[in-house]
PDB file of C-alpha atoms in Angstrom:
ATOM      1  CA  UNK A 132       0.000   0.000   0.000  1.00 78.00           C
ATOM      2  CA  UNK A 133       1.577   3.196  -1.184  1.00 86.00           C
ATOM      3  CA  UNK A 134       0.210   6.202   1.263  1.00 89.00           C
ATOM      4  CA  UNK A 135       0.609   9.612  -0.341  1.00 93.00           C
ATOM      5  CA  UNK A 136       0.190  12.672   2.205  1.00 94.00           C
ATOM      6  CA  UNK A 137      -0.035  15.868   1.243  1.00 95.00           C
ATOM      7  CA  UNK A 138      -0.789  19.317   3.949  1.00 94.00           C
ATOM      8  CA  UNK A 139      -2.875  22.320   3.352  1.00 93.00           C
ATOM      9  CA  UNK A 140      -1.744  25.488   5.553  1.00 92.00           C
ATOM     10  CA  UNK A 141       0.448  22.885   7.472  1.00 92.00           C
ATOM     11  CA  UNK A 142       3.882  21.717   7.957  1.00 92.00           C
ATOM     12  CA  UNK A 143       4.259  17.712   7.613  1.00 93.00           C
ATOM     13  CA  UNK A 144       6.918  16.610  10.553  1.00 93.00           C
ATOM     14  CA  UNK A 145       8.204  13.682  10.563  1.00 95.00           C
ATOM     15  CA  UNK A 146       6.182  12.965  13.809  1.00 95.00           C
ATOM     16  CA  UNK A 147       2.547  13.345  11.321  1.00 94.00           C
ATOM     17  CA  UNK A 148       4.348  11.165   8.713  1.00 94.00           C
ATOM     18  CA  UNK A 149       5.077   8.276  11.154  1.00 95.00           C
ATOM     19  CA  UNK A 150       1.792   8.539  12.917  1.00 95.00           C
ATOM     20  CA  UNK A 151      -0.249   8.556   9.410  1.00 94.00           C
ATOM     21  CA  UNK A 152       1.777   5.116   8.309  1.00 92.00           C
ATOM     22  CA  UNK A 153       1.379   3.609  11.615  1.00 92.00           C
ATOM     23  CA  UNK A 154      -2.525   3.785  11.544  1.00 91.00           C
ATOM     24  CA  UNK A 155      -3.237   3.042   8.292  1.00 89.00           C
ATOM     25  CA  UNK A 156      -1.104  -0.356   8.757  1.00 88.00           C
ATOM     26  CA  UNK A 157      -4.165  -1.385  10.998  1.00 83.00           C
ATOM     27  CA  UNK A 158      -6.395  -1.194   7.597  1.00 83.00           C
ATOM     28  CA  UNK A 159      -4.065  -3.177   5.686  1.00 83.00           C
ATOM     29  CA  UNK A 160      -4.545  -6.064   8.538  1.00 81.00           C
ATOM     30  CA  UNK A 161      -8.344  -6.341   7.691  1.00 75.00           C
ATOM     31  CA  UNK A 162      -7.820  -5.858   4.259  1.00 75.00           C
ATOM     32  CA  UNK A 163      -4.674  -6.842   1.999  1.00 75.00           C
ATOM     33  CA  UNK A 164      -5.950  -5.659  -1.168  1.00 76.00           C
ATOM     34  CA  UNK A 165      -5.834  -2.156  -0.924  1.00 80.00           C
ATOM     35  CA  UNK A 166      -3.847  -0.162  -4.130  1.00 82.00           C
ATOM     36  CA  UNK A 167      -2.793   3.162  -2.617  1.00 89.00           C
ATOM     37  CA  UNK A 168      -4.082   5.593  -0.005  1.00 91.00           C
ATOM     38  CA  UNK A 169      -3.835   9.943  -0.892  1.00 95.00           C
ATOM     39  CA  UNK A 170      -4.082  11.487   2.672  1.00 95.00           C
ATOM     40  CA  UNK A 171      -4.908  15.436   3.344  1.00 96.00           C
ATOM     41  CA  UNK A 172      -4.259  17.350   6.498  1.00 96.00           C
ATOM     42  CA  UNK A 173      -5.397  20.742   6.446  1.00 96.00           C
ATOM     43  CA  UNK A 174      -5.863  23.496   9.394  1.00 95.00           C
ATOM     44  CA  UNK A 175      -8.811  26.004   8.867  1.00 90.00           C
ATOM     45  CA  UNK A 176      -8.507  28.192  12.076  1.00 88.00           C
ATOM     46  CA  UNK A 177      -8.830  26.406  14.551  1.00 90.00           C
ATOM     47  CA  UNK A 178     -10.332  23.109  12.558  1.00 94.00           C
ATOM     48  CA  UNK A 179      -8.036  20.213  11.903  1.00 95.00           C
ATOM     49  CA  UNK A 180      -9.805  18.299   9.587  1.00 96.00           C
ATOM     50  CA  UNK A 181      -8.031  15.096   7.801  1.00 96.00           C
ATOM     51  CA  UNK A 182      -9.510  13.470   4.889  1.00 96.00           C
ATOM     52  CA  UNK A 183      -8.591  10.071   2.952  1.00 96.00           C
ATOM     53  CA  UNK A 184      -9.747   8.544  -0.226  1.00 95.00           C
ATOM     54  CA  UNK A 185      -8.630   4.631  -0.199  1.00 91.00           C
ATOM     55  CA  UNK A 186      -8.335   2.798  -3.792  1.00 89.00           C
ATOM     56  CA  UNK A 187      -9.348  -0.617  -3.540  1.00 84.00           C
ATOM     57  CA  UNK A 188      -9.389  -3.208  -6.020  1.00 78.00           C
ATOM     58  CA  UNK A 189     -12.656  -2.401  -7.627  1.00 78.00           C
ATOM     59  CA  UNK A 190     -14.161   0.318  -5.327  1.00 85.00           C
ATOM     60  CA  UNK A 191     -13.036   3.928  -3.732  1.00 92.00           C
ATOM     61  CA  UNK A 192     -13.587   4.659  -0.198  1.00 93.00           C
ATOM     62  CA  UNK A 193     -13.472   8.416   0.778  1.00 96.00           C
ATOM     63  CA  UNK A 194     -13.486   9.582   4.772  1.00 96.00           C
ATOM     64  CA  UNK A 195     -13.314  13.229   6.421  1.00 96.00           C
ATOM     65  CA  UNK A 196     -13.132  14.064   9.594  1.00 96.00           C
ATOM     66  CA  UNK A 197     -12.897  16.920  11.730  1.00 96.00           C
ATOM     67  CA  UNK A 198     -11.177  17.789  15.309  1.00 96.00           C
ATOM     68  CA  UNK A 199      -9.624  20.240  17.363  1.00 95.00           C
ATOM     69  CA  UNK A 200      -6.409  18.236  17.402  1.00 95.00           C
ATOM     70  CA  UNK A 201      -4.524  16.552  14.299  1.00 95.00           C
ATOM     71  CA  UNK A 202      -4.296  13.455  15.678  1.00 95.00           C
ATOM     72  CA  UNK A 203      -8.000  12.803  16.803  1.00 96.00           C
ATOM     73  CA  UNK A 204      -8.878  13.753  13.351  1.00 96.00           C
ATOM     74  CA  UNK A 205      -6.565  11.434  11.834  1.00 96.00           C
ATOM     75  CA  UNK A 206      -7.511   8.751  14.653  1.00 96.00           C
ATOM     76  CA  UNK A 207     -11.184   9.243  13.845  1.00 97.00           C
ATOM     77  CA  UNK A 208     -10.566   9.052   9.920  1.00 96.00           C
ATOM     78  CA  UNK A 209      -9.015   5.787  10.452  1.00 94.00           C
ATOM     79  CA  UNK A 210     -12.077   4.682  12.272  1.00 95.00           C
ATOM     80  CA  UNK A 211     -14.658   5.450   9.518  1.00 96.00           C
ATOM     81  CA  UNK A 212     -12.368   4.301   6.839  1.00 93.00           C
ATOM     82  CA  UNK A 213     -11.670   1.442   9.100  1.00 92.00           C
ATOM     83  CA  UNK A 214     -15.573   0.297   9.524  1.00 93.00           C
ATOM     84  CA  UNK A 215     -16.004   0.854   5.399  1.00 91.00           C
ATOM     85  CA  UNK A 216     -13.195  -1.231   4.517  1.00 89.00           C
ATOM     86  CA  UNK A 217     -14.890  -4.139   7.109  1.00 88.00           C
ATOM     87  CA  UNK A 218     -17.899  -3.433   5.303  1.00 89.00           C
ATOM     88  CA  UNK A 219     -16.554  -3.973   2.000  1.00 86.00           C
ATOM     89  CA  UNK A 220     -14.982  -6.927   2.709  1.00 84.00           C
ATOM     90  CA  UNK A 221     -18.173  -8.275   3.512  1.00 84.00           C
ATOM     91  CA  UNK A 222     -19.776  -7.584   0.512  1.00 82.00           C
ATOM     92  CA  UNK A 223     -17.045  -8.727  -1.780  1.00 79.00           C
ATOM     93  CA  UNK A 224     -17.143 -12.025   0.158  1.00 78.00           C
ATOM     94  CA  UNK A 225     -18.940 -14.997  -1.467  1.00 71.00           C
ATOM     95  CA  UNK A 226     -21.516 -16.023   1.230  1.00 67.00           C
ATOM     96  CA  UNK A 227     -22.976 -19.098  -0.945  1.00 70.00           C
ATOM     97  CA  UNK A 228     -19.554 -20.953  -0.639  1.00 67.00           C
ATOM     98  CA  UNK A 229     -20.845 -21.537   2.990  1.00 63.00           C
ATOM     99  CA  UNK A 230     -24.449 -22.612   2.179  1.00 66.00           C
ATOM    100  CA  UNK A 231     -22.975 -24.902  -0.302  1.00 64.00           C
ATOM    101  CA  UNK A 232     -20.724 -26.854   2.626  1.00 65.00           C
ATOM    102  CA  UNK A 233     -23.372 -26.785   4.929  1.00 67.00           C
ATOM    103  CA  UNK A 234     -25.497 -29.064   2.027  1.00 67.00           C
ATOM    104  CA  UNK A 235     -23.340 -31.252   1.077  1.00 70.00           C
ATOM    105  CA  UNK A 236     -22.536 -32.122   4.910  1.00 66.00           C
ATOM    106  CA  UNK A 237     -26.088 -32.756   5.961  1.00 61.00           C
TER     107      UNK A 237
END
């Protein structure tokens, strides 16, 4: 997964960089098939919003979110992306595999 991060009336430390990576690795353990991830901090007075659009194979998932601090903003965008990347999963798994088991057992 190739995470591109890019700031908007901010300064990227290395600190933001790290902490970025480091949370989006916990996506990547619920889902391996993700293609690359474009990342945007931006400050609007005192508003730290982050937003996230996540290419997957076959779908885009887009997040925002919104916080006093950076890094509750970037902790809750993980969470929504987090909860639509479960939710994809589900729907891109075959269910009728299961029922078909479950037939030929009984």
């Amino acid at each position: 997964m190739q995470i591109n991060l890019s700031g908007h009336h901010i300064e990227l430390t290395d600190a933001l960089r790290s902490y970025v990576s480091e949370k989006f690795q916990r996506l990547e353990r619920h889902f391996d098939n993700m293609i690359d991830v474009h990342v945007i901090l931006s400050v609007e007075k005192l508003r730290q919003k982050a937003e996230a659009s996540l290419n997957l194979s076959g779908n885009q998932l887009f997040a925002d979110a919104v916080s006093e601090d950076m890094y509750a903003a970037i902790d809750a965008l993980v969470d929504k992306l987090d909860r639509q990347v479960i939710k994809h999963k589900e729907k891109t798994k075959d269910h009728h595999k299961a029922e078909a088991t479950k037939r030929t057992a009984t």
